[in-house]
Amino acid sequence: MWWSYEEAAEAKERVQREIEKRVKRGERFEALMPVAGKKHLCTTFWGKAWCNHLESYQEFESRLPRGRSYLRQGSVYNLNIEPGKITAMVAGAELYHTQIFIHSLKVSKWQDIVEKCEGQVDSMLDVLAGKLGNGVMSVFCDLENGLFPKTKEIRFDCSCPDHADMCKHVSAVLHGVGVLLDASPELIFTLRDVNGADLLSKAKDAAVSELSAMGGELAEADLSAIFGIEIGEMDQPVKKSSEQ
Ligand SMILES: [Zn+2]
């Protein structure tokens, strides 16, 4: 039910003028832009994993692809992720407010994930870079019991007239989450309302003994980053090789 090309172009210009006016008034409008010229919207482990997961949503299969071109055109603004909630503005025939509500990950499910990863996660940086072994990464991405939401855990709302079904704007924002995860993968933990650092807590003791065995090759700064503590708090101070 789209209008003629001229009418669509006119609407687009009108919305752009509206955005410019609001920017002049001091409002923030940050367009989310996928990397141009790439076949796929997302380029990193987490971005791709999110988009792959979207493709598993049979219920939304016919509607989900509609938002991709919106996203590629830079029509998604101010995408924000907080625990259980994604918000954005999308430039369509008008400027629409889009909200997506995602259930927090059940505590028991998160505990299962943490247990399955026990002893295998030494650094949050590896988690965020998607650099752990396939075993751990597939725990995160498991369709049933992983970190990504199932369709029944998703509710959405858009100020456009098509809001009863999944509109182009909701679809664009859902894909936009993948693009945002490329830049800020830690937001997957924020969105599902879990503490990613829980993955490290049980690995800590094992990692410390492994480190002792290595003769303290890691610099103290690295250790602080890994465990989020001052080195002085540890029982066994790490000696530099030269002191041994
Ligand atoms: Zn909409």
Tab-separated table of N, CA, C and O in Angstrom, residues 41 51 54-73 166-175:
chain	number	residue	atom	x	y	z
A	41	LEU	N	24.540	-7.498	6.823
A	41	LEU	CA	24.396	-6.307	7.656
A	41	LEU	C	25.453	-6.261	8.741
A	41	LEU	O	25.965	-5.207	9.083
A	51	CYS	N	21.614	-11.762	14.035
A	51	CYS	CA	20.864	-11.787	12.773
A	51	CYS	C	20.505	-13.218	12.366
A	51	CYS	O	19.396	-13.457	11.885
A	54	LEU	N	17.510	-14.113	14.320
A	54	LEU	CA	16.279	-13.513	13.767
A	54	LEU	C	15.734	-14.382	12.629
A	54	LEU	O	14.531	-14.566	12.493
A	55	GLU	N	16.646	-14.904	11.831
A	55	GLU	CA	16.212	-15.718	10.689
A	55	GLU	C	15.546	-17.021	11.115
A	55	GLU	O	14.871	-17.667	10.323
A	56	SER	N	15.742	-17.396	12.372
A	56	SER	CA	15.103	-18.624	12.847
A	56	SER	C	13.640	-18.379	13.277
A	56	SER	O	12.914	-19.303	13.594
A	57	TYR	N	13.218	-17.117	13.276
A	57	TYR	CA	11.857	-16.785	13.710
A	57	TYR	C	10.844	-17.073	12.605
A	57	TYR	O	10.501	-16.187	11.822
A	58	GLN	N	10.336	-18.291	12.554
A	58	GLN	CA	9.400	-18.635	11.480
A	58	GLN	C	8.136	-17.782	11.529
A	58	GLN	O	7.565	-17.434	10.508
A	59	GLU	N	7.741	-17.446	12.737
A	59	GLU	CA	6.517	-16.665	12.931
A	59	GLU	C	6.585	-15.305	12.224
A	59	GLU	O	5.583	-14.760	11.774
A	60	PHE	N	7.800	-14.737	12.150
A	60	PHE	CA	7.960	-13.402	11.562
A	60	PHE	C	8.613	-13.459	10.184
A	60	PHE	O	8.983	-12.437	9.630
A	61	GLU	N	8.715	-14.680	9.658
A	61	GLU	CA	9.505	-14.909	8.448
A	61	GLU	C	9.145	-13.955	7.298
A	61	GLU	O	10.018	-13.436	6.612
A	62	SER	N	7.827	-13.739	7.112
A	62	SER	CA	7.421	-12.926	5.971
A	62	SER	C	7.610	-11.433	6.247
A	62	SER	O	7.671	-10.631	5.330
A	63	ARG	N	7.691	-11.063	7.508
A	63	ARG	CA	7.734	-9.638	7.851
A	63	ARG	C	9.144	-9.114	8.134
A	63	ARG	O	9.423	-7.941	7.921
A	64	LEU	N	9.988	-10.003	8.639
A	64	LEU	CA	11.308	-9.538	9.067
A	64	LEU	C	12.166	-8.908	7.970
A	64	LEU	O	12.828	-7.903	8.222
A	65	PRO	N	12.170	-9.459	6.747
A	65	PRO	CA	13.070	-8.877	5.737
A	65	PRO	C	12.721	-7.435	5.369
A	65	PRO	O	13.554	-6.710	4.840
A	66	ARG	N	11.488	-6.998	5.690
A	66	ARG	CA	11.037	-5.691	5.206
A	66	ARG	C	11.828	-4.517	5.771
A	66	ARG	O	11.855	-3.440	5.190
A	67	GLY	N	12.419	-4.727	6.938
A	67	GLY	CA	13.087	-3.589	7.570
A	67	GLY	C	14.537	-3.410	7.172
A	67	GLY	O	15.140	-2.375	7.461
A	68	ARG	N	15.099	-4.419	6.496
A	68	ARG	CA	16.543	-4.357	6.226
A	68	ARG	C	16.925	-3.152	5.378
A	68	ARG	O	17.918	-2.490	5.642
A	69	SER	N	16.109	-2.864	4.340
A	69	SER	CA	16.478	-1.737	3.473
A	69	SER	C	16.326	-0.413	4.235
A	69	SER	O	17.099	0.524	4.033
A	70	TYR	N	15.353	-0.349	5.136
A	70	TYR	CA	15.221	0.849	5.978
A	70	TYR	C	16.505	1.094	6.743
A	70	TYR	O	17.001	2.211	6.839
A	71	LEU	N	17.014	0.014	7.311
A	71	LEU	CA	18.216	0.118	8.119
A	71	LEU	C	19.404	0.536	7.248
A	71	LEU	O	20.171	1.423	7.608
A	72	ARG	N	19.514	-0.087	6.072
A	72	ARG	CA	20.636	0.230	5.173
A	72	ARG	C	20.598	1.685	4.728
A	72	ARG	O	21.616	2.297	4.465
A	73	GLN	N	19.368	2.248	4.615
A	73	GLN	CA	19.252	3.656	4.202
A	73	GLN	C	19.554	4.628	5.345
A	73	GLN	O	19.483	5.827	5.179
A	166	MET	N	4.001	-7.108	12.776
A	166	MET	CA	5.354	-6.574	12.807
A	166	MET	C	5.537	-5.662	11.598
A	166	MET	O	5.517	-6.108	10.459
A	167	CYS	N	5.696	-4.364	11.864
A	167	CYS	CA	5.847	-3.406	10.763
A	167	CYS	C	7.305	-3.342	10.327
A	167	CYS	O	8.188	-3.909	10.961
A	168	LYS	N	7.535	-2.583	9.239
A	168	LYS	CA	8.890	-2.419	8.716
A	168	LYS	C	9.813	-1.789	9.764
A	168	LYS	O	10.999	-2.060	9.808
A	169	HIS	N	9.203	-0.931	10.604
A	169	HIS	CA	10.029	-0.180	11.562
A	169	HIS	C	10.543	-1.095	12.669
A	169	HIS	O	11.705	-1.026	13.046
A	170	VAL	N	9.653	-1.967	13.167
A	170	VAL	CA	10.080	-2.937	14.193
A	170	VAL	C	11.141	-3.866	13.592
A	170	VAL	O	12.165	-4.148	14.212
A	171	SER	N	10.909	-4.290	12.371
A	171	SER	CA	11.868	-5.166	11.702
A	171	SER	C	13.220	-4.466	11.539
A	171	SER	O	14.275	-5.055	11.787
A	172	ALA	N	13.180	-3.186	11.129
A	172	ALA	CA	14.432	-2.434	10.957
A	172	ALA	C	15.181	-2.335	12.287
A	172	ALA	O	16.399	-2.484	12.347
A	173	VAL	N	14.436	-2.099	13.366
A	173	VAL	CA	15.074	-1.948	14.678
A	173	VAL	C	15.649	-3.291	15.145
A	173	VAL	O	16.761	-3.352	15.673
A	174	LEU	N	14.906	-4.369	14.913
A	174	LEU	CA	15.425	-5.693	15.305
A	174	LEU	C	16.745	-5.993	14.595
A	174	LEU	O	17.699	-6.471	15.215
A	175	HIS	N	16.816	-5.697	13.296
A	175	HIS	CA	18.078	-5.894	12.585
A	175	HIS	C	19.140	-4.910	13.074
A	175	HIS	O	20.324	-5.237	13.114
